[in-house]
Each structure stands twice: as C-alpha cells, then as structure tokens.
C-alpha cells in the first residue's frame, strides 16, 4: 500500500470449519504468462482477497499494534463504525468493509502502475500522438468506477501525500509512469533500491531553468550542425549519423556534468558506430579539421604506424569542457565492426584506471558509459556476458551507465524480426538493472533520465540502462535507402522536424526563451559550420587516437629474467607459512609442501615455476592479475593460488604475504571467454605496468573469444597504434580427451602473426615457462606485445618435464632448446618439434638407443627464432635428414607456418611427420588416440625410403 510497495503479511487462510458466515468470497488474481515471461493480469479480476482485509481488521480491533502500519492507517481513517455481534465480538461493518476493500484495490492499482505503467508511457517519437492503452491498468480491472474518482483514500505517502482522491492518484500515477519516461524497476529484489527509485519517480517533476534550457538547445544545435555539415559536404560517405538521436549528446553532456559535480576524474565511453563521430567532436573534443581530413583521406601514410582504420572505428582521448568551463578527462575506446565486443574492453580499461587511483576511491573516480544500438543490445551475446560480469569481484566497476540509442530498426530489420522480447533492453533485467525508457524528442525528459541514472549508479554501484527511443533519419550508413523495407516509418521520419527544431518551438511557445536567444544559438551554429569549412584544409594536429610512442621497429630486447636463490626461497616460503589456525585441505597440503621444498629436491615442476615467476615479479614491484574459469585453483588442480580453509571456508592468497610487494589478484571468471578476454585486453591497455593473464580452461575454449583475438589482440597496433601486453594461457596437447579438449588451434594464432604483432610460444620446460612470463613483464611497456602461451596438461605432473633450480637462477628464456648429446657427427636424422611431443620422442629414442637421431625443440614459434635454429642445425652433418614432428594433424598445428623457415634454414628437403589432415582436431576414442600417437612417434624414427 505504501510508497515502497510493502505488502501486509498474509495470514493463514480461514478453514472451512469456520462456516460460510465468517468467510468472504475471494477476489482471485488470475495471472498468466505472456510470451516475454511477464505477468499479465486479467482485466476482470485483480486485487487482494477480501478475507485478508477482514482478518487484518479483526486483529486491528483486538490490538492495533498487531498489524502493520499500512493497515493501521487504513482502519483508523476508514468511514463507518465497527459492529458488535451478539456474542460480544466486534466485526467489520459493511460500510467499513467496502471502504477497506476499495482502499486495498487502490493500493493494488498503484502497485500495478509501478510494474506496468511503462506500457502506457509516451516514449515513441514516431507515435501517433495518442497515449497507449493497457487494459490491465484501467480502474475497471480493479472493480473501481467513475463514482470512486472523487473519493478519498489512504495512500500512505504516495506522491508525498497521506490521502488522495482516486482522481488525484490517477493523475499522479500517469505523470510518474506514463509520461515521456517509462521505467521498469519492480523486478529489482532490493526494497531499498525500489523505494529510492519510487521517491524520485513519484515526486514532483524537477523544474528546468532557463540556463539549462539554453544548454540543451546549444548541445542539440551543435550535434545537428555537425551532422548536417557532413551530410552536405561528404555526400555518399559512410558516417553512421546521429540524426534522429541527437539527444544522446545532451544525455552524455548531463552525465559528464554530473561526474564533474561528484569530483570524478574521468569517464570512459565504449560505443558502436552510430553517433561516434559526433561524440568525438562534441564530447571528446576532437577537432573538426582532423575529422574532415579523415573524410578526405589526406592522412600521411608515413606519419603513423600501421595501416590505420576507418574513421568510425577510431577511438580518442581528450578533455570534455562544460559550458561553465569545468573539465573532465573523457575517452572513447576504439571499436571494430563487431559492435558490442567493445563493452567488456571498455570495462577492463575502467577497472584498471580505477585500481590505479585506488588510494582514493577508484570506483567513484572513473565512470564507465556504454553506448549501444538497440538491435545489437538485444542480439549479441557478449552483452549478456558483460552484464553478468558486472557484480563479480574481479570485474566490478561500480556500475555502468548503459545508453541504448534505440532507432527502432536494425540495418533493415524491424524489431519483430530481430528480437523475441518486448524491449531491446530486456536482457538487462536479468541483473536487476533499472531500465529507463525515454522519448528522444523530449530532451528535458532525457536530462531527467540521465540524472536519475547517474544518481542511482552512485547510490548503489550497479548498472543502469537508459533506452533512448528515437529514430534513424537516414539509412544505416547513409548510402542505402531504408524506405525500401520500412516505407511507412520513413514517411513519418521525413515529415518530422529535428529534435532541435521541436525543442526550440516548444520553448518559444511556452515563453521560456526569446526568439532572439534562439536566433543567437542558430547564429552560433552557423559560425561553427563556417569554422568547420575553414578547418577542412588545415593540417591536422597529432591524432589523439594514436600512440606515437608505441612505434617500434624490431623485436623486444632481451631482459635478464633470472632470479637469485634468496628470492626463490622467499617466494616458496609463502606456500607453507600460513595464517595461524588456517587448515589447508589434506589433498592440497602435500602439493604445497613439495612445492616449498622443490628448491632443495632439484625438481621444479610447472606449478612451482609459475609460482616463482609470479612471486618474483611481485617483489620486483610488478602487479600480476590472473583470471579464467577456475584459475585460482587451476583447472587441473595444480595452481592453488588461493587456499580455502577446510573448516570455515576463509580464503588465503599466499603470494600476497611476501612483505613489500605489488599486489597479486587471481580471480575465477564467469563461464565466459568472449567478454572475459575482452575485459583483460582492455585492462592491459590501461595497465602496461602489470602482467595481465587470461587462462582458458582448455585451449580450445579460446575459440569462443576469437573476435577479441582477431579484432583486438592481433591487429589493434596495426589499426589504432594500441599496444598491450595481455598474456593468453591456453592448455594444449593431444591426450585422448576428444576433439574439443585437445587443441588450442595453434595454426589460427600463427596465421594472424605478422609485423611482430605478438609472441607465440609452446615451452616444453617449466624453466622456459618461468622465463617467458618474466620476460613478458620485465620488458619495456612501450615495446611489449601480446603473448600467447600454449601451456601443458599432462606435462604438469610429468616427472621428466621438470627443471632444476639452476635453470631459474642462472639462465634466461631460450627460444630453441638444442640437442643435448655433444657428439653430433654421428647424427643422421634431426627431428624438430615443439611442446609435449618432445617427451614421447625422447622416450622412444632412449628406449631404442637411437643415437643417430637428434631432437631439437622450438620453444617460440613467433617471432620465429631463425638465428637460433640456424645455428643449431649447422652443428649436424649436411646430409642428415631433417623432419618436423608434431602430434597435430598435417593441416593443423605449427607445420604450415614453420615449413618455409625450416626448409630455408636446413638448406634441404624437410618432411613433416604428423597425423593425416583432418577436419577435427583429434579423435574421440582414447584407445585410438594412443595407437595413433605410438604410430606417429615410430614414424618419426623410421628410415626414409630410398
């Protein structure tokens, strides 16, 4: 009944033995399910059972304190007196009963509007001007009629009033929920959040003063002038115009003003194509001249590194300047055509920036804003993945303001063909985010929605969605004709004035501004156009979207990655020096003990080497962030980066107890690859000082993140001048686990390699893995590139796949591991391989005393170690046969990539020993796999046919 929609406790239903005299005929609520899963209430029957009212009234008469405040308010003010029965008990009079039932129906009406009022909101600028109807919100659905409109009811502080007539209630409800803002928030479980939103929606409409009106008019004019200039000057060129949705600039303007008022340092915007150029010009501050040069394609190709990208993919960083002169740093993240994949990337950037200023309040210092298209928000799964991550410990950024620029149309696809939900934003309800649907042609409503969204984010540190319902004045990319598929819609659009013109007319009619002020704004817009013309042929300044310092010709220089024995022992001591009273799981304790004593026993396994790499980097002051599915424990039960007390479930992270050190943050991710890797890529962009690692549970799972790998990791430096040092750990190896748990698709990564864009390695020893990680972190940030490591599964516990402590303290990373025997003159066969297959080959060589065969390991596949491999091959007789051996199929794995290098270095024919070409990475039978592996290894040693 009250403002927060609190419902009285439901008493036990009266039993049949009480007799018909004491039972009331129930007013049942009939609930069905619509195709969207939302409750649909029958128009005929809606309300609370009358017996509930009767029972609550009886309790009130016995003891007013025994019922909730809402019931006390109702019964204290209800007309009519209580009747005393013959047996001396007090009963409700018919008049009181009728008044109480109707009061409950009014309370139900208020609740219904809170839940469903958005269905009647005037949010479509292309509507016919008539308010939408929702039969379930008609007063008749609550058994209320015209005769009840003047009656007064207890409303318990609804709209700031204790009592209201039904007519006043309806007016207040329609103003709150059926204007040009419609809100969905009753799906939120938290009553605090619902109450907070109700107080603001149901209160009086805030007044927009003249200064605010002029600012809105100015921003609309700037947005419109920019688009119309481009439309006139660059006919037929794609720009993904914001025309029809210019209120988005007003919305961003309000958000950034709010940021400044709250002392925030920065806002990071992730957005797709539509409106990007307008945002860069009018929000980020990118010069018109620079943008126009991009249209005219006059950029000096020698002035930047790489091939660049089309203008509506570019990012930028700048300073937003409010009309009052205050400023805030703002950036737009570069984004390829895979629209919504920028979402997790931007979130990763924000999280990193927030952690950098965590000495204050990072979450309150940087605001993430994601701008979406309606079709993409509903259609692309990465949106749901990113939303799901929003409250997880490793990914929380304090709430994101999502802006959906809702054109009510995809490329040429209408909503009926593009989504199964009522709203494009319905996916956001899954994380209980409030959704504000606002009419884009009412910029003052847009301002209110923006303020409400920002304030909600600040209050609850959760995501909030603004569905900016507008339209697209031109085709998808200004070069197509949308009227071919949407003729009726575009007839309405063509006849509709711009939002700036509509708003100016409204202000003039209301007398809020003068014609002189409007003319002044128009004059300013014309001046902006004139200056834009003049700037068109002015040489642009340095591009804010490129990193000139990132230009680097040549590979990263080698760094000293060895550590001292003292450092190694300090790191290993953390594995067994646990907090007092902490009980380690009995199956984990032996692993930690073996790890701690590895330096004495002389055998360092993969997990110990990784622990030493992380720990030593932390002591060097380099933060380490590791994420992935079950990465804290390790998918194969090997890592145990975070320990859980066996008895009370408390957690302990040993590597954070080193003393003076950087921070180690291992997180288990959601069951996501695409959004999870996108987040880490973004994080690594903003934290070049950290070692950032993403681990796939199995290497094959990286397939799900291929968009991030292709569009960002492999090509971002070439397209945008952006470098990052993100490291991918991809468990790889054919071990009879079937086609989807075997191969990390090495061939795909190698196909993407060129221009030293990343490093790809498949180390075969723990020591080389150790040095590889340290090399990645210790290299100069401006020279760092992504690192892809094909990590082992069975080798994690293979006794022959260990290293000595000296390998960590006296050596560095070796791109080629040479043939061990010193006598190379007798070698007649040289086997070159990479990764796990070495141990099968070496076992066969030893078992068969094949001393005429040498085995050379290539540990880094790209950049290919030509010098090192050439030097090693030169040790063997010129007539020795050279073979490349891999366990992957011939059309997979490294072979097709390495073949030209190996043949050139060998100076002779080189054959490949592998499984036959196949469409799947591996067979499904473990028995058949073992047979294939034995045959493959034997074939590597078989004498070549003469």
PDB file of N, CA, C and O in Angstrom, residues 825-882:
ATOM      1  N   UNK A 825      78.402 -35.634 -34.798  1.00  0.00           N
ATOM      2  CA  UNK A 825      78.903 -36.134 -36.068  1.00  0.00           C
ATOM      3  C   UNK A 825      78.205 -37.404 -36.529  1.00  0.00           C
ATOM      4  O   UNK A 825      78.151 -37.695 -37.732  1.00  0.00           O
ATOM      5  N   UNK A 826      77.667 -38.179 -35.601  1.00  0.00           N
ATOM      6  CA  UNK A 826      77.014 -39.452 -35.957  1.00  0.00           C
ATOM      7  C   UNK A 826      75.531 -39.267 -36.289  1.00  0.00           C
ATOM      8  O   UNK A 826      74.843 -40.218 -36.628  1.00  0.00           O
ATOM      9  N   UNK A 827      75.016 -38.050 -36.144  1.00  0.00           N
ATOM     10  CA  UNK A 827      73.584 -37.812 -36.348  1.00  0.00           C
ATOM     11  C   UNK A 827      73.236 -37.950 -37.827  1.00  0.00           C
ATOM     12  O   UNK A 827      73.873 -37.342 -38.694  1.00  0.00           O
ATOM     13  N   UNK A 828      72.232 -38.771 -38.099  1.00  0.00           N
ATOM     14  CA  UNK A 828      71.735 -38.973 -39.451  1.00  0.00           C
ATOM     15  C   UNK A 828      70.299 -38.481 -39.619  1.00  0.00           C
ATOM     16  O   UNK A 828      69.775 -38.426 -40.719  1.00  0.00           O
ATOM     17  N   UNK A 829      69.712 -38.105 -38.499  1.00  0.00           N
ATOM     18  CA  UNK A 829      68.302 -37.681 -38.544  1.00  0.00           C
ATOM     19  C   UNK A 829      68.104 -36.605 -37.480  1.00  0.00           C
ATOM     20  O   UNK A 829      68.445 -36.804 -36.313  1.00  0.00           O
ATOM     21  N   UNK A 830      67.545 -35.479 -37.909  1.00  0.00           N
ATOM     22  CA  UNK A 830      67.259 -34.390 -36.977  1.00  0.00           C
ATOM     23  C   UNK A 830      65.748 -34.197 -36.915  1.00  0.00           C
ATOM     24  O   UNK A 830      65.104 -33.935 -37.946  1.00  0.00           O
ATOM     25  N   UNK A 831      65.193 -34.367 -35.724  1.00  0.00           N
ATOM     26  CA  UNK A 831      63.762 -34.159 -35.501  1.00  0.00           C
ATOM     27  C   UNK A 831      63.579 -32.808 -34.827  1.00  0.00           C
ATOM     28  O   UNK A 831      64.158 -32.548 -33.767  1.00  0.00           O
ATOM     29  N   UNK A 832      62.802 -31.956 -35.458  1.00  0.00           N
ATOM     30  CA  UNK A 832      62.484 -30.640 -34.881  1.00  0.00           C
ATOM     31  C   UNK A 832      61.033 -30.685 -34.426  1.00  0.00           C
ATOM     32  O   UNK A 832      60.147 -31.130 -35.176  1.00  0.00           O
ATOM     33  N   UNK A 833      60.784 -30.243 -33.206  1.00  0.00           N
ATOM     34  CA  UNK A 833      59.425 -30.322 -32.661  1.00  0.00           C
ATOM     35  C   UNK A 833      59.177 -29.158 -31.724  1.00  0.00           C
ATOM     36  O   UNK A 833      60.071 -28.331 -31.482  1.00  0.00           O
ATOM     37  N   UNK A 834      57.992 -29.127 -31.171  1.00  0.00           N
ATOM     38  CA  UNK A 834      57.626 -28.092 -30.210  1.00  0.00           C
ATOM     39  C   UNK A 834      56.648 -28.683 -29.218  1.00  0.00           C
ATOM     40  O   UNK A 834      55.705 -29.387 -29.612  1.00  0.00           O
ATOM     41  N   UNK A 835      56.876 -28.429 -27.920  1.00  0.00           N
ATOM     42  CA  UNK A 835      55.911 -28.831 -26.910  1.00  0.00           C
ATOM     43  C   UNK A 835      55.985 -30.271 -26.455  1.00  0.00           C
ATOM     44  O   UNK A 835      57.048 -30.908 -26.467  1.00  0.00           O
ATOM     45  N   UNK A 836      54.830 -30.807 -26.075  1.00  0.00           N
ATOM     46  CA  UNK A 836      54.735 -32.096 -25.396  1.00  0.00           C
ATOM     47  C   UNK A 836      55.302 -33.268 -26.188  1.00  0.00           C
ATOM     48  O   UNK A 836      55.819 -34.228 -25.597  1.00  0.00           O
ATOM     49  N   UNK A 837      55.225 -33.219 -27.513  1.00  0.00           N
ATOM     50  CA  UNK A 837      55.659 -34.353 -28.317  1.00  0.00           C
ATOM     51  C   UNK A 837      57.130 -34.690 -28.068  1.00  0.00           C
ATOM     52  O   UNK A 837      57.567 -35.825 -28.277  1.00  0.00           O
ATOM     53  N   UNK A 838      57.903 -33.711 -27.580  1.00  0.00           N
ATOM     54  CA  UNK A 838      59.315 -33.977 -27.307  1.00  0.00           C
ATOM     55  C   UNK A 838      59.486 -35.147 -26.354  1.00  0.00           C
ATOM     56  O   UNK A 838      60.387 -35.992 -26.551  1.00  0.00           O
ATOM     57  N   UNK A 839      58.681 -35.224 -25.308  1.00  0.00           N
ATOM     58  CA  UNK A 839      58.879 -36.265 -24.307  1.00  0.00           C
ATOM     59  C   UNK A 839      58.541 -37.649 -24.846  1.00  0.00           C
ATOM     60  O   UNK A 839      59.168 -38.644 -24.467  1.00  0.00           O
ATOM     61  N   UNK A 840      57.597 -37.740 -25.757  1.00  0.00           N
ATOM     62  CA  UNK A 840      57.324 -39.021 -26.413  1.00  0.00           C
ATOM     63  C   UNK A 840      58.476 -39.413 -27.319  1.00  0.00           C
ATOM     64  O   UNK A 840      58.896 -40.581 -27.358  1.00  0.00           O
ATOM     65  N   UNK A 841      58.995 -38.442 -28.067  1.00  0.00           N
ATOM     66  CA  UNK A 841      60.111 -38.724 -28.970  1.00  0.00           C
ATOM     67  C   UNK A 841      61.374 -39.095 -28.191  1.00  0.00           C
ATOM     68  O   UNK A 841      62.087 -40.052 -28.543  1.00  0.00           O
ATOM     69  N   UNK A 842      61.647 -38.357 -27.118  1.00  0.00           N
ATOM     70  CA  UNK A 842      62.844 -38.626 -26.333  1.00  0.00           C
ATOM     71  C   UNK A 842      62.749 -39.991 -25.647  1.00  0.00           C
ATOM     72  O   UNK A 842      63.749 -40.721 -25.557  1.00  0.00           O
ATOM     73  N   UNK A 843      61.555 -40.347 -25.178  1.00  0.00           N
ATOM     74  CA  UNK A 843      61.371 -41.658 -24.576  1.00  0.00           C
ATOM     75  C   UNK A 843      61.634 -42.775 -25.590  1.00  0.00           C
ATOM     76  O   UNK A 843      62.265 -43.797 -25.259  1.00  0.00           O
ATOM     77  N   UNK A 844      61.168 -42.607 -26.794  1.00  0.00           N
ATOM     78  CA  UNK A 844      61.381 -43.621 -27.840  1.00  0.00           C
ATOM     79  C   UNK A 844      62.866 -43.704 -28.186  1.00  0.00           C
ATOM     80  O   UNK A 844      63.431 -44.798 -28.351  1.00  0.00           O
ATOM     81  N   UNK A 845      63.505 -42.538 -28.317  1.00  0.00           N
ATOM     82  CA  UNK A 845      64.939 -42.535 -28.658  1.00  0.00           C
ATOM     83  C   UNK A 845      65.762 -43.262 -27.621  1.00  0.00           C
ATOM     84  O   UNK A 845      66.656 -44.058 -27.956  1.00  0.00           O
ATOM     85  N   UNK A 846      65.438 -43.045 -26.357  1.00  0.00           N
ATOM     86  CA  UNK A 846      66.186 -43.709 -25.291  1.00  0.00           C
ATOM     87  C   UNK A 846      65.876 -45.208 -25.256  1.00  0.00           C
ATOM     88  O   UNK A 846      66.781 -46.035 -25.071  1.00  0.00           O
ATOM     89  N   UNK A 847      64.614 -45.530 -25.409  1.00  0.00           N
ATOM     90  CA  UNK A 847      64.227 -46.938 -25.353  1.00  0.00           C
ATOM     91  C   UNK A 847      64.847 -47.749 -26.487  1.00  0.00           C
ATOM     92  O   UNK A 847      65.161 -48.945 -26.323  1.00  0.00           O
ATOM     93  N   UNK A 848      65.013 -47.132 -27.646  1.00  0.00           N
ATOM     94  CA  UNK A 848      65.551 -47.843 -28.812  1.00  0.00           C
ATOM     95  C   UNK A 848      67.001 -47.477 -29.099  1.00  0.00           C
ATOM     96  O   UNK A 848      67.534 -47.845 -30.160  1.00  0.00           O
ATOM     97  N   UNK A 849      67.641 -46.756 -28.195  1.00  0.00           N
ATOM     98  CA  UNK A 849      69.048 -46.371 -28.333  1.00  0.00           C
ATOM     99  C   UNK A 849      69.332 -45.774 -29.710  1.00  0.00           C
ATOM    100  O   UNK A 849      70.320 -46.127 -30.375  1.00  0.00           O
ATOM    101  N   UNK A 850      68.457 -44.858 -30.112  1.00  0.00           N
ATOM    102  CA  UNK A 850      68.568 -44.244 -31.439  1.00  0.00           C
ATOM    103  C   UNK A 850      69.546 -43.086 -31.371  1.00  0.00           C
ATOM    104  O   UNK A 850      69.179 -41.908 -31.439  1.00  0.00           O
ATOM    105  N   UNK A 851      70.827 -43.408 -31.220  1.00  0.00           N
ATOM    106  CA  UNK A 851      71.841 -42.370 -31.047  1.00  0.00           C
ATOM    107  C   UNK A 851      72.112 -41.593 -32.328  1.00  0.00           C
ATOM    108  O   UNK A 851      72.821 -40.583 -32.303  1.00  0.00           O
ATOM    109  N   UNK A 852      71.590 -42.088 -33.446  1.00  0.00           N
ATOM    110  CA  UNK A 852      71.785 -41.370 -34.703  1.00  0.00           C
ATOM    111  C   UNK A 852      70.716 -40.292 -34.940  1.00  0.00           C
ATOM    112  O   UNK A 852      70.656 -39.691 -36.004  1.00  0.00           O
ATOM    113  N   UNK A 853      69.868 -40.082 -33.931  1.00  0.00           N
ATOM    114  CA  UNK A 853      68.764 -39.135 -34.071  1.00  0.00           C
ATOM    115  C   UNK A 853      68.904 -38.014 -33.038  1.00  0.00           C
ATOM    116  O   UNK A 853      69.077 -38.274 -31.847  1.00  0.00           O
ATOM    117  N   UNK A 854      68.840 -36.809 -33.526  1.00  0.00           N
ATOM    118  CA  UNK A 854      68.868 -35.629 -32.654  1.00  0.00           C
ATOM    119  C   UNK A 854      67.469 -35.025 -32.591  1.00  0.00           C
ATOM    120  O   UNK A 854      66.717 -35.064 -33.574  1.00  0.00           O
ATOM    121  N   UNK A 855      67.127 -34.466 -31.422  1.00  0.00           N
ATOM    122  CA  UNK A 855      65.813 -33.833 -31.236  1.00  0.00           C
ATOM    123  C   UNK A 855      66.040 -32.391 -30.804  1.00  0.00           C
ATOM    124  O   UNK A 855      66.667 -32.128 -29.769  1.00  0.00           O
ATOM    125  N   UNK A 856      65.522 -31.469 -31.592  1.00  0.00           N
ATOM    126  CA  UNK A 856      65.663 -30.036 -31.332  1.00  0.00           C
ATOM    127  C   UNK A 856      64.279 -29.458 -31.069  1.00  0.00           C
ATOM    128  O   UNK A 856      63.331 -29.737 -31.811  1.00  0.00           O
ATOM    129  N   UNK A 857      64.194 -28.647 -30.034  1.00  0.00           N
ATOM    130  CA  UNK A 857      62.891 -28.064 -29.666  1.00  0.00           C
ATOM    131  C   UNK A 857      62.823 -26.590 -30.021  1.00  0.00           C
ATOM    132  O   UNK A 857      63.699 -25.812 -29.631  1.00  0.00           O
ATOM    133  N   UNK A 858      61.773 -26.210 -30.724  1.00  0.00           N
ATOM    134  CA  UNK A 858      61.485 -24.802 -30.981  1.00  0.00           C
ATOM    135  C   UNK A 858      60.482 -24.351 -29.928  1.00  0.00           C
ATOM    136  O   UNK A 858      59.326 -24.788 -29.933  1.00  0.00           O
ATOM    137  N   UNK A 859      60.905 -23.510 -29.020  1.00  0.00           N
ATOM    138  CA  UNK A 859      60.088 -23.101 -27.880  1.00  0.00           C
ATOM    139  C   UNK A 859      59.240 -21.861 -28.169  1.00  0.00           C
ATOM    140  O   UNK A 859      58.202 -21.667 -27.559  1.00  0.00           O
ATOM    141  N   UNK A 860      59.708 -21.047 -29.096  1.00  0.00           N
ATOM    142  CA  UNK A 860      58.938 -19.874 -29.505  1.00  0.00           C
ATOM    143  C   UNK A 860      58.681 -19.978 -31.006  1.00  0.00           C
ATOM    144  O   UNK A 860      59.611 -20.024 -31.808  1.00  0.00           O
ATOM    145  N   UNK A 861      57.423 -19.995 -31.352  1.00  0.00           N
ATOM    146  CA  UNK A 861      57.043 -20.172 -32.751  1.00  0.00           C
ATOM    147  C   UNK A 861      56.993 -18.856 -33.513  1.00  0.00           C
ATOM    148  O   UNK A 861      57.184 -18.830 -34.730  1.00  0.00           O
ATOM    149  N   UNK A 862      56.694 -17.757 -32.791  1.00  0.00           N
ATOM    150  CA  UNK A 862      56.706 -16.449 -33.428  1.00  0.00           C
ATOM    151  C   UNK A 862      57.054 -15.386 -32.386  1.00  0.00           C
ATOM    152  O   UNK A 862      56.519 -15.447 -31.275  1.00  0.00           O
ATOM    153  N   UNK A 863      57.929 -14.429 -32.703  1.00  0.00           N
ATOM    154  CA  UNK A 863      58.749 -14.392 -33.914  1.00  0.00           C
ATOM    155  C   UNK A 863      59.621 -15.635 -34.017  1.00  0.00           C
ATOM    156  O   UNK A 863      60.216 -16.058 -33.004  1.00  0.00           O
ATOM    157  N   UNK A 864      59.683 -16.194 -35.215  1.00  0.00           N
ATOM    158  CA  UNK A 864      60.382 -17.472 -35.377  1.00  0.00           C
ATOM    159  C   UNK A 864      61.866 -17.274 -35.123  1.00  0.00           C
ATOM    160  O   UNK A 864      62.489 -16.348 -35.666  1.00  0.00           O
ATOM    161  N   UNK A 865      62.482 -18.140 -34.314  1.00  0.00           N
ATOM    162  CA  UNK A 865      63.894 -17.969 -33.934  1.00  0.00           C
ATOM    163  C   UNK A 865      64.838 -18.465 -35.028  1.00  0.00           C
ATOM    164  O   UNK A 865      65.510 -19.494 -34.893  1.00  0.00           O
ATOM    165  N   UNK A 866      64.919 -17.743 -36.108  1.00  0.00           N
ATOM    166  CA  UNK A 866      65.720 -18.187 -37.253  1.00  0.00           C
ATOM    167  C   UNK A 866      67.201 -18.299 -36.894  1.00  0.00           C
ATOM    168  O   UNK A 866      67.863 -19.286 -37.243  1.00  0.00           O
ATOM    169  N   UNK A 867      67.701 -17.284 -36.211  1.00  0.00           N
ATOM    170  CA  UNK A 867      69.128 -17.308 -35.889  1.00  0.00           C
ATOM    171  C   UNK A 867      69.474 -18.489 -35.009  1.00  0.00           C
ATOM    172  O   UNK A 867      70.440 -19.225 -35.270  1.00  0.00           O
ATOM    173  N   UNK A 868      68.690 -18.709 -33.963  1.00  0.00           N
ATOM    174  CA  UNK A 868      68.980 -19.782 -33.020  1.00  0.00           C
ATOM    175  C   UNK A 868      68.834 -21.157 -33.673  1.00  0.00           C
ATOM    176  O   UNK A 868      69.675 -22.052 -33.470  1.00  0.00           O
ATOM    177  N   UNK A 869      67.788 -21.339 -34.461  1.00  0.00           N
ATOM    178  CA  UNK A 869      67.595 -22.643 -35.098  1.00  0.00           C
ATOM    179  C   UNK A 869      68.647 -22.880 -36.180  1.00  0.00           C
ATOM    180  O   UNK A 869      69.174 -24.001 -36.324  1.00  0.00           O
ATOM    181  N   UNK A 870      68.971 -21.819 -36.925  1.00  0.00           N
ATOM    182  CA  UNK A 870      70.008 -21.981 -37.947  1.00  0.00           C
ATOM    183  C   UNK A 870      71.339 -22.380 -37.344  1.00  0.00           C
ATOM    184  O   UNK A 870      72.060 -23.229 -37.885  1.00  0.00           O
ATOM    185  N   UNK A 871      71.679 -21.781 -36.218  1.00  0.00           N
ATOM    186  CA  UNK A 871      72.925 -22.122 -35.537  1.00  0.00           C
ATOM    187  C   UNK A 871      72.926 -23.567 -35.063  1.00  0.00           C
ATOM    188  O   UNK A 871      73.939 -24.269 -35.157  1.00  0.00           O
ATOM    189  N   UNK A 872      71.784 -24.041 -34.583  1.00  0.00           N
ATOM    190  CA  UNK A 872      71.695 -25.419 -34.103  1.00  0.00           C
ATOM    191  C   UNK A 872      71.779 -26.408 -35.260  1.00  0.00           C
ATOM    192  O   UNK A 872      72.477 -27.425 -35.171  1.00  0.00           O
ATOM    193  N   UNK A 873      71.081 -26.143 -36.350  1.00  0.00           N
ATOM    194  CA  UNK A 873      71.110 -27.072 -37.492  1.00  0.00           C
ATOM    195  C   UNK A 873      72.506 -27.145 -38.103  1.00  0.00           C
ATOM    196  O   UNK A 873      72.887 -28.195 -38.665  1.00  0.00           O
ATOM    197  N   UNK A 874      73.264 -26.082 -37.980  1.00  0.00           N
ATOM    198  CA  UNK A 874      74.613 -26.077 -38.553  1.00  0.00           C
ATOM    199  C   UNK A 874      75.540 -27.055 -37.845  1.00  0.00           C
ATOM    200  O   UNK A 874      76.618 -27.389 -38.378  1.00  0.00           O
ATOM    201  N   UNK A 875      75.174 -27.524 -36.667  1.00  0.00           N
ATOM    202  CA  UNK A 875      76.016 -28.472 -35.919  1.00  0.00           C
ATOM    203  C   UNK A 875      75.986 -29.873 -36.508  1.00  0.00           C
ATOM    204  O   UNK A 875      76.866 -30.685 -36.218  1.00  0.00           O
ATOM    205  N   UNK A 876      74.974 -30.174 -37.337  1.00  0.00           N
ATOM    206  CA  UNK A 876      74.781 -31.537 -37.806  1.00  0.00           C
ATOM    207  C   UNK A 876      75.305 -31.704 -39.224  1.00  0.00           C
ATOM    208  O   UNK A 876      75.434 -30.728 -39.982  1.00  0.00           O
ATOM    209  N   UNK A 877      75.621 -32.953 -39.577  1.00  0.00           N
ATOM    210  CA  UNK A 877      76.132 -33.211 -40.938  1.00  0.00           C
ATOM    211  C   UNK A 877      75.167 -32.688 -41.999  1.00  0.00           C
ATOM    212  O   UNK A 877      73.954 -32.709 -41.819  1.00  0.00           O
ATOM    213  N   UNK A 878      75.735 -32.260 -43.118  1.00  0.00           N
ATOM    214  CA  UNK A 878      74.930 -31.658 -44.180  1.00  0.00           C
ATOM    215  C   UNK A 878      73.986 -32.650 -44.821  1.00  0.00           C
ATOM    216  O   UNK A 878      72.979 -32.257 -45.423  1.00  0.00           O
ATOM    217  N   UNK A 879      74.299 -33.960 -44.717  1.00  0.00           N
ATOM    218  CA  UNK A 879      73.432 -34.961 -45.348  1.00  0.00           C
ATOM    219  C   UNK A 879      72.423 -35.560 -44.374  1.00  0.00           C
ATOM    220  O   UNK A 879      71.696 -36.496 -44.725  1.00  0.00           O
ATOM    221  N   UNK A 880      72.366 -35.034 -43.159  1.00  0.00           N
ATOM    222  CA  UNK A 880      71.395 -35.567 -42.190  1.00  0.00           C
ATOM    223  C   UNK A 880      69.977 -35.199 -42.622  1.00  0.00           C
ATOM    224  O   UNK A 880      69.721 -34.095 -43.101  1.00  0.00           O
ATOM    225  N   UNK A 881      69.085 -36.146 -42.457  1.00  0.00           N
ATOM    226  CA  UNK A 881      67.684 -35.905 -42.812  1.00  0.00           C
ATOM    227  C   UNK A 881      67.046 -35.023 -41.740  1.00  0.00           C
ATOM    228  O   UNK A 881      67.286 -35.192 -40.542  1.00  0.00           O
ATOM    229  N   UNK A 882      66.220 -34.066 -42.169  1.00  0.00           N
ATOM    230  CA  UNK A 882      65.547 -33.157 -41.249  1.00  0.00           C
ATOM    231  C   UNK A 882      64.042 -33.376 -41.349  1.00  0.00           C
ATOM    232  O   UNK A 882      63.480 -33.374 -42.460  1.00  0.00           O
TER     233      UNK A 882
END
